[in-house]
Coordinates of C-alpha atoms and ligand atoms in Angstrom, one line a residue:
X1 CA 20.3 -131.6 -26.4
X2 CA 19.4 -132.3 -22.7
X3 CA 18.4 -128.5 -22.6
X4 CA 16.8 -128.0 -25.7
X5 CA 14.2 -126.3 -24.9
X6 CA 15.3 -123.7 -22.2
X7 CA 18.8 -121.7 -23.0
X8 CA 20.5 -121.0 -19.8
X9 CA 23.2 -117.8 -19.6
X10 CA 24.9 -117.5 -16.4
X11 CA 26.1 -113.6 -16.2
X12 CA 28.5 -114.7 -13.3
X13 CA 30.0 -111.0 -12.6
X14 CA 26.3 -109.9 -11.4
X15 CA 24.7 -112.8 -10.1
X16 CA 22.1 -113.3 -12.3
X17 CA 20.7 -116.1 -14.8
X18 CA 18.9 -115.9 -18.0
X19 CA 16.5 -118.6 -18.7
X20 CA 15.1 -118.3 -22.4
X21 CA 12.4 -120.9 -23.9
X22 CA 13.1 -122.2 -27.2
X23 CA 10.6 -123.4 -28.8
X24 CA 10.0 -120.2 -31.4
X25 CA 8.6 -122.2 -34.3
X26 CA 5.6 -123.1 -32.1
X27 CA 5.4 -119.5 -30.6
X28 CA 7.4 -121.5 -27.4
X29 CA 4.5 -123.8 -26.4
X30 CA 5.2 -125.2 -23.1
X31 CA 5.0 -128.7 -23.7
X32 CA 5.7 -131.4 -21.0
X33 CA 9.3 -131.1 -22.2
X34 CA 10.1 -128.0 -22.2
X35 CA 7.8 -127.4 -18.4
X36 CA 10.2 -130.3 -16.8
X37 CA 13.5 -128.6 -18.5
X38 CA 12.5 -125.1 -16.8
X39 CA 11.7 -127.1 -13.8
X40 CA 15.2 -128.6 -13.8
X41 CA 17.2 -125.6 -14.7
X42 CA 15.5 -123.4 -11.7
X43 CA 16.1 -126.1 -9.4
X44 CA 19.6 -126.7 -10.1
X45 CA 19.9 -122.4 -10.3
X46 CA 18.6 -122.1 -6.8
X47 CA 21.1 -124.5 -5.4
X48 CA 24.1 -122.7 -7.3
X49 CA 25.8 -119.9 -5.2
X50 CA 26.9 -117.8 -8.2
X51 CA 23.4 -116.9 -9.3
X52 CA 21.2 -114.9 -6.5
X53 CA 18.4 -113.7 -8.8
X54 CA 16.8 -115.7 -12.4
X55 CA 14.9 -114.3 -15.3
X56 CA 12.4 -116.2 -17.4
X57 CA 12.0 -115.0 -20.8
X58 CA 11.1 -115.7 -24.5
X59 CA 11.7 -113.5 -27.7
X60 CA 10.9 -110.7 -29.1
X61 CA 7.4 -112.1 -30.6
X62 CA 6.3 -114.4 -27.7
X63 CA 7.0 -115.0 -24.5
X64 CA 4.9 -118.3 -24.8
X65 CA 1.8 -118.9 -25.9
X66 CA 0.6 -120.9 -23.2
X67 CA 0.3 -124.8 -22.8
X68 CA 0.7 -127.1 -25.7
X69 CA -3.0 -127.5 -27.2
X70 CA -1.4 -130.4 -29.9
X71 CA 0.2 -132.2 -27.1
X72 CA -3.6 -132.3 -25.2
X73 CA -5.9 -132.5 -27.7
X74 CA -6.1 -135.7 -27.6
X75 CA -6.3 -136.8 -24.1
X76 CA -9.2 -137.5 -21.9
X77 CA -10.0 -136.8 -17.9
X78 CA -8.0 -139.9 -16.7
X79 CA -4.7 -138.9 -19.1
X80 CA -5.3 -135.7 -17.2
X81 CA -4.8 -136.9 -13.9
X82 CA -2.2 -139.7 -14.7
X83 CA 0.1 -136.9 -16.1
X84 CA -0.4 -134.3 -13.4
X85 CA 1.6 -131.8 -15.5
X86 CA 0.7 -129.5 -12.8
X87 CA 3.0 -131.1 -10.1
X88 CA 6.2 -129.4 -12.1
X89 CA 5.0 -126.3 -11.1
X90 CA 4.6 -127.0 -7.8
X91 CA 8.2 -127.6 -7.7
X92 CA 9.0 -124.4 -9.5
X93 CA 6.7 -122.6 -7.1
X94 CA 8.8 -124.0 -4.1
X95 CA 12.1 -122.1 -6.1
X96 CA 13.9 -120.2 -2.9
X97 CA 15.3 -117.2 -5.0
X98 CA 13.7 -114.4 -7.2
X99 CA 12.1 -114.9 -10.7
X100 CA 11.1 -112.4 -12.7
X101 CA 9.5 -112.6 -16.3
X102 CA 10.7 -110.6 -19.2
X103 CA 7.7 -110.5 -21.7
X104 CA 7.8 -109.3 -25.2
X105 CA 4.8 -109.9 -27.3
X106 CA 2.2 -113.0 -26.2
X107 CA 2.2 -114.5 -22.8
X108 CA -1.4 -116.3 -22.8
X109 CA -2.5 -119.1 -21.2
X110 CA -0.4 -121.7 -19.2
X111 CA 2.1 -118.9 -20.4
X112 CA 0.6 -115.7 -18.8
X113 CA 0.0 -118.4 -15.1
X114 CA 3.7 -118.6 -16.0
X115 CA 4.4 -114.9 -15.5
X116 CA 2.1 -115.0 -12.3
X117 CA 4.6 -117.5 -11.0
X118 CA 7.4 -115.5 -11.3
X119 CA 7.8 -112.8 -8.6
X120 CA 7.8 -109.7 -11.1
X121 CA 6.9 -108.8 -14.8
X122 CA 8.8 -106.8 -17.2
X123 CA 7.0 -105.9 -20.4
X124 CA 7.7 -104.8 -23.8
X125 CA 4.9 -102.0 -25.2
X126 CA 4.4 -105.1 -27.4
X127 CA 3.1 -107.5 -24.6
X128 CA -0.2 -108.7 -24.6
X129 CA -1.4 -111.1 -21.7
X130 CA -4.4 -113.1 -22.0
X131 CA -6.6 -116.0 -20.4
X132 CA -8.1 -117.9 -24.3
X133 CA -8.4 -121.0 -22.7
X134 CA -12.4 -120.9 -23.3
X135 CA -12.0 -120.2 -26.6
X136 CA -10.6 -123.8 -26.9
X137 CA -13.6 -125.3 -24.6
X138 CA -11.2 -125.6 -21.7
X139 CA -10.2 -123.1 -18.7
X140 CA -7.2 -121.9 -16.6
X141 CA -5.3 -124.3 -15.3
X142 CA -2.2 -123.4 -13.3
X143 CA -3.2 -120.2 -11.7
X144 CA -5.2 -118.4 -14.1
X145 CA -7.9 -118.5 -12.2
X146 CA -6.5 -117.9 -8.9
X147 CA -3.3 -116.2 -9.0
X148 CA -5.3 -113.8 -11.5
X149 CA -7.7 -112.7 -9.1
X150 CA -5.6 -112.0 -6.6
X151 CA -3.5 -109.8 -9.4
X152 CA -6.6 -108.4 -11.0
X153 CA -9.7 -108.3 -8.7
X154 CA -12.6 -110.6 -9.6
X155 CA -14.3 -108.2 -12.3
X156 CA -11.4 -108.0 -14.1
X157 CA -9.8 -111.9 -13.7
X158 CA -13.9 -113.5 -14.9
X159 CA -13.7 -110.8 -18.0
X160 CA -10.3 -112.0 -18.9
X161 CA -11.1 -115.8 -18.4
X162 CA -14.8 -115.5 -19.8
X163 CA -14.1 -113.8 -23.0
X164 CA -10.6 -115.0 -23.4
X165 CA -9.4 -111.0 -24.7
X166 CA -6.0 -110.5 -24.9
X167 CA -4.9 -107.4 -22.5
X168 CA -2.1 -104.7 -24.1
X169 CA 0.7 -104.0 -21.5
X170 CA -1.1 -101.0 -20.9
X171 CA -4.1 -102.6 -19.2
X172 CA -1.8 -105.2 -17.6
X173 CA -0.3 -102.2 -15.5
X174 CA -2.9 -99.9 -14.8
X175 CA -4.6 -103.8 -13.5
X176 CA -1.3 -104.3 -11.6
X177 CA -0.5 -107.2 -13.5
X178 CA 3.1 -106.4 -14.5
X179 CA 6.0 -103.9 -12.4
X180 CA 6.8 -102.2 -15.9
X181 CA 6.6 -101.6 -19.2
X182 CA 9.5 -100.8 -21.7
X183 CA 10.1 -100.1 -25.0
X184 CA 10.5 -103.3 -27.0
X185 CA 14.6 -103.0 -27.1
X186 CA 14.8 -102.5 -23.5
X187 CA 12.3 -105.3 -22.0
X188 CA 15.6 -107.5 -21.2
X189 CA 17.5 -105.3 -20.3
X190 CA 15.4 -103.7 -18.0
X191 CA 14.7 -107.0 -16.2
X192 CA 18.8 -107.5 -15.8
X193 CA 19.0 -104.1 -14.5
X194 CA 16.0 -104.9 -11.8
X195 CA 17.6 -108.1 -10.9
X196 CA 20.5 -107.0 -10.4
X197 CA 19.5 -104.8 -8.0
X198 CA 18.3 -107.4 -6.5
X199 CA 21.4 -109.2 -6.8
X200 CA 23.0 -107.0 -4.7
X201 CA 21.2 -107.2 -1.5
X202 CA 21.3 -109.5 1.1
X203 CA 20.1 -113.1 -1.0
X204 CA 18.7 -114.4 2.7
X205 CA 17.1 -111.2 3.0
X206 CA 15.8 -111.7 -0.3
X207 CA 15.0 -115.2 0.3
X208 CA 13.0 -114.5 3.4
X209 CA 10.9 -111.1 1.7
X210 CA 9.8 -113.9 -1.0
X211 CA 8.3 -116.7 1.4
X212 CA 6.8 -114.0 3.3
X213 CA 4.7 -112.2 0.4
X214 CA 4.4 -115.6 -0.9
X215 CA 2.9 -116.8 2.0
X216 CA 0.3 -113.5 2.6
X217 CA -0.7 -114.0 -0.9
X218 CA -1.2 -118.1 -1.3
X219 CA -2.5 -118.9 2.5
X220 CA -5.9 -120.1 0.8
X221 CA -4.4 -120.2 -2.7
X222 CA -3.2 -124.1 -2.5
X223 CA -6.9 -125.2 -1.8
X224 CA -8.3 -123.4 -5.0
X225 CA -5.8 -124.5 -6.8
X226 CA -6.7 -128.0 -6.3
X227 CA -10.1 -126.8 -6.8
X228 CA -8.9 -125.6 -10.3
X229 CA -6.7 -128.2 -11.0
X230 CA -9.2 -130.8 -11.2
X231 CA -11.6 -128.8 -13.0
X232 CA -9.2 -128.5 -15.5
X233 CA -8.6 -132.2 -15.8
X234 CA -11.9 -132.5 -15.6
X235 CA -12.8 -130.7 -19.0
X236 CA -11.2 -133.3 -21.1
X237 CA -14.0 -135.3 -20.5
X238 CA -16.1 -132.8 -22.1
X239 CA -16.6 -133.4 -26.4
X240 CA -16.3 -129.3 -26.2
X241 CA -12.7 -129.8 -25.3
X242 CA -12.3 -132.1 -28.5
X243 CA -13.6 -129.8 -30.4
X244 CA -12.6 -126.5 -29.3
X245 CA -8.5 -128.1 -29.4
X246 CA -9.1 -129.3 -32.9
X247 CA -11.1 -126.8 -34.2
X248 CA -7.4 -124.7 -33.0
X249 CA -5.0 -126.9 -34.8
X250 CA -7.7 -127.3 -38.4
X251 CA -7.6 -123.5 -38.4
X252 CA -11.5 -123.2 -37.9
X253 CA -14.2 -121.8 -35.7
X254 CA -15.3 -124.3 -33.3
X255 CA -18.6 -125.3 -32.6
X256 CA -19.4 -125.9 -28.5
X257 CA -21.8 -127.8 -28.0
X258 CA -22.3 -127.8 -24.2
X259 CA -21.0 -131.6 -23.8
Ligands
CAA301 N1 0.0 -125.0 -28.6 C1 0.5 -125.6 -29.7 N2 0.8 -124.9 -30.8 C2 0.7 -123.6 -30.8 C3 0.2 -122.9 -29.7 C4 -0.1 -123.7 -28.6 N3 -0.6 -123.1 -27.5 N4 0.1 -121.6 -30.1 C5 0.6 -121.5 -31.3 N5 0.9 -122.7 -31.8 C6 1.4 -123.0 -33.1 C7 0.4 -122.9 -34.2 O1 -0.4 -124.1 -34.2 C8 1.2 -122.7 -35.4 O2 1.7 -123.9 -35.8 P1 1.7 -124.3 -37.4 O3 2.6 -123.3 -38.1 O4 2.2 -125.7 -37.4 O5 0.2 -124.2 -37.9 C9 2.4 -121.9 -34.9 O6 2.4 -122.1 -33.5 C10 2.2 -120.4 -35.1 O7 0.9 -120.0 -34.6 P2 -0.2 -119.1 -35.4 O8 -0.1 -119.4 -36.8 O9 -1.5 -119.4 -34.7 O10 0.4 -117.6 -35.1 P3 -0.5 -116.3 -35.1 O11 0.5 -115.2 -35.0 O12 -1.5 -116.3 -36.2 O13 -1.3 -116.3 -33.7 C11 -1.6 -116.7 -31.3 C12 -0.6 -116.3 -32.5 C13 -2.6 -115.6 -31.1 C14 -0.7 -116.8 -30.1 C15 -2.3 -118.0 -31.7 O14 -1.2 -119.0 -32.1 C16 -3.0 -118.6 -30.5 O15 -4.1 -118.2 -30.3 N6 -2.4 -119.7 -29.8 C17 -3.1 -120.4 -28.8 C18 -3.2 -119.6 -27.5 C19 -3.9 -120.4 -26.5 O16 -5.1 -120.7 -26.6 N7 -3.2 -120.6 -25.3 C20 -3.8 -121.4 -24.2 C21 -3.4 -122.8 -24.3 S1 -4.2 -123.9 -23.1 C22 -3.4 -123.6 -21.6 O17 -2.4 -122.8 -21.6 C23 -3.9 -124.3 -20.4 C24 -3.3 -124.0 -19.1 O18 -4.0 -123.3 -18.3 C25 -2.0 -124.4 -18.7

């Protein structure tokens, strides 16, 4: 039960690990639990010499769909900050080997920073990528405001966080978003065939490509994420927050009230 959340396969004869959340009843909410599980499980994957390349993935419906709005409705600014759920990402960010997401149906939220995190995105013609967190009178939180722009452009990263629209896989690659898209069957597949590609080379090679890019693409990254970060933390202050997270889990329209 350690594992519950996150299903680790280990294909040993080509390197690669598979790394499937588990949470399907709630559409695979990442929830503090299931966040430090993933955290764990890459960690202890980087440090094991039979795996040289990981894949993050969900099910056929959802990928995720995005952080856990039950397990934060309730909470204020100061819960916020104490919890820092942010920090496990950190750690996952600092993971030495290749991660790539293999997305079928929703990645949104927390869920589609997720897939930014990774170093690649396989889709399904079913994916659909989005930024809602306005709708529920909060914003982006681990990347989405960030990493997106640096994916997107700024047009195209404010439209997806101001409006909250969910993007088809489509528009996700013609934005750059995602490396492919695949038919629905194949979106697993696919991402095993890419990593083991990748499996095959040289892992310190490997190793050294991903700090590199990582590096040209997050030089002034770690300040707005901060930036973002407490922003985020910040909205739970906010009566909108209350509102928009239980007007969510009541199944009704909310009503923002600018406070
Ligand atoms: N957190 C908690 N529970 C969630 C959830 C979430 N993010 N998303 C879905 N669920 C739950 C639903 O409450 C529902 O549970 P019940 O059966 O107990 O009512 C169950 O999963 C199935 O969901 P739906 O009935 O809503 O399924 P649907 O097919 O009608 O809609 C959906 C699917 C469009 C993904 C819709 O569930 C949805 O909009 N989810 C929320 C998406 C969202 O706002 N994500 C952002 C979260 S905040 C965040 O991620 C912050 C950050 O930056 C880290």
């Amino acid at each position: 039960m350690e594992n519950q959340f996150i299903l680790t396969e280990i294909i040993a004869e080509d390197k690669i690990a598979i790394l499937r959340l588990n949470r399907p009843k709630e559409l695979n909410a990442l929830n503090l639990e299931l966040m430090s599980q993933l955290r764990d499980s890459l960690v202890a994957l980087d440090a094991n010499d039979e795996v040289r390349c990981m894949i993050i993935t969900g099910n056929e419906r959802v990928f995720a769909a995005g952080a856990d709005i039950k397990q934060m409705a309730g909470k204020g600014a100061i819960d916020m900050l104490k919890i820092d759920q942010f920090t496990t990402w950190d750690t996952i960010r600092r993971v030495k080997k290749p991660i790539i997401a293999a997305v079928s149906g929703y990645a949104l939220g927390g869920a589609c920073e997720l897939c930014m995190l990774c170093d690649m995105i396989v889709a399904s013609e079913t994916a659909q990528f989005g930024q809602p967190e306005i709708k529920i009178g909060v914003m982006p939180g681990a990347g989405g405001t960030q990493r997106l722009l640096r994916a997107v452009g700024k047009a195209r990263a404010m439209e997806m966080a101001m409006t909250g629209r969910f993007i088809t896989a489509t528009e996700a690659y013609d934005y750059g978003l995602i490396n492919k898209i695949v038919p629905v069957e194949l979106y697993l597949s696919e991402a095993m065939k890419m990593a083991k590609t990748i499996a095959d080379m040289s892992p310190l090679a490997i190793q050294a490509i991903k700090e590199s890019i990582n590096e040209a693409a997050e030089t002034f990254l770690q300040e707005g994420l901060r930036l973002e970060r407490k922003n985020f933390y910040m909205l739970f202050a906010t009566e909108d927050q209350k509102e928009g997270m239980s007007a969510f889990i009541e199944k009704r329209k909310p009503n923002f009230k600018g406070c």
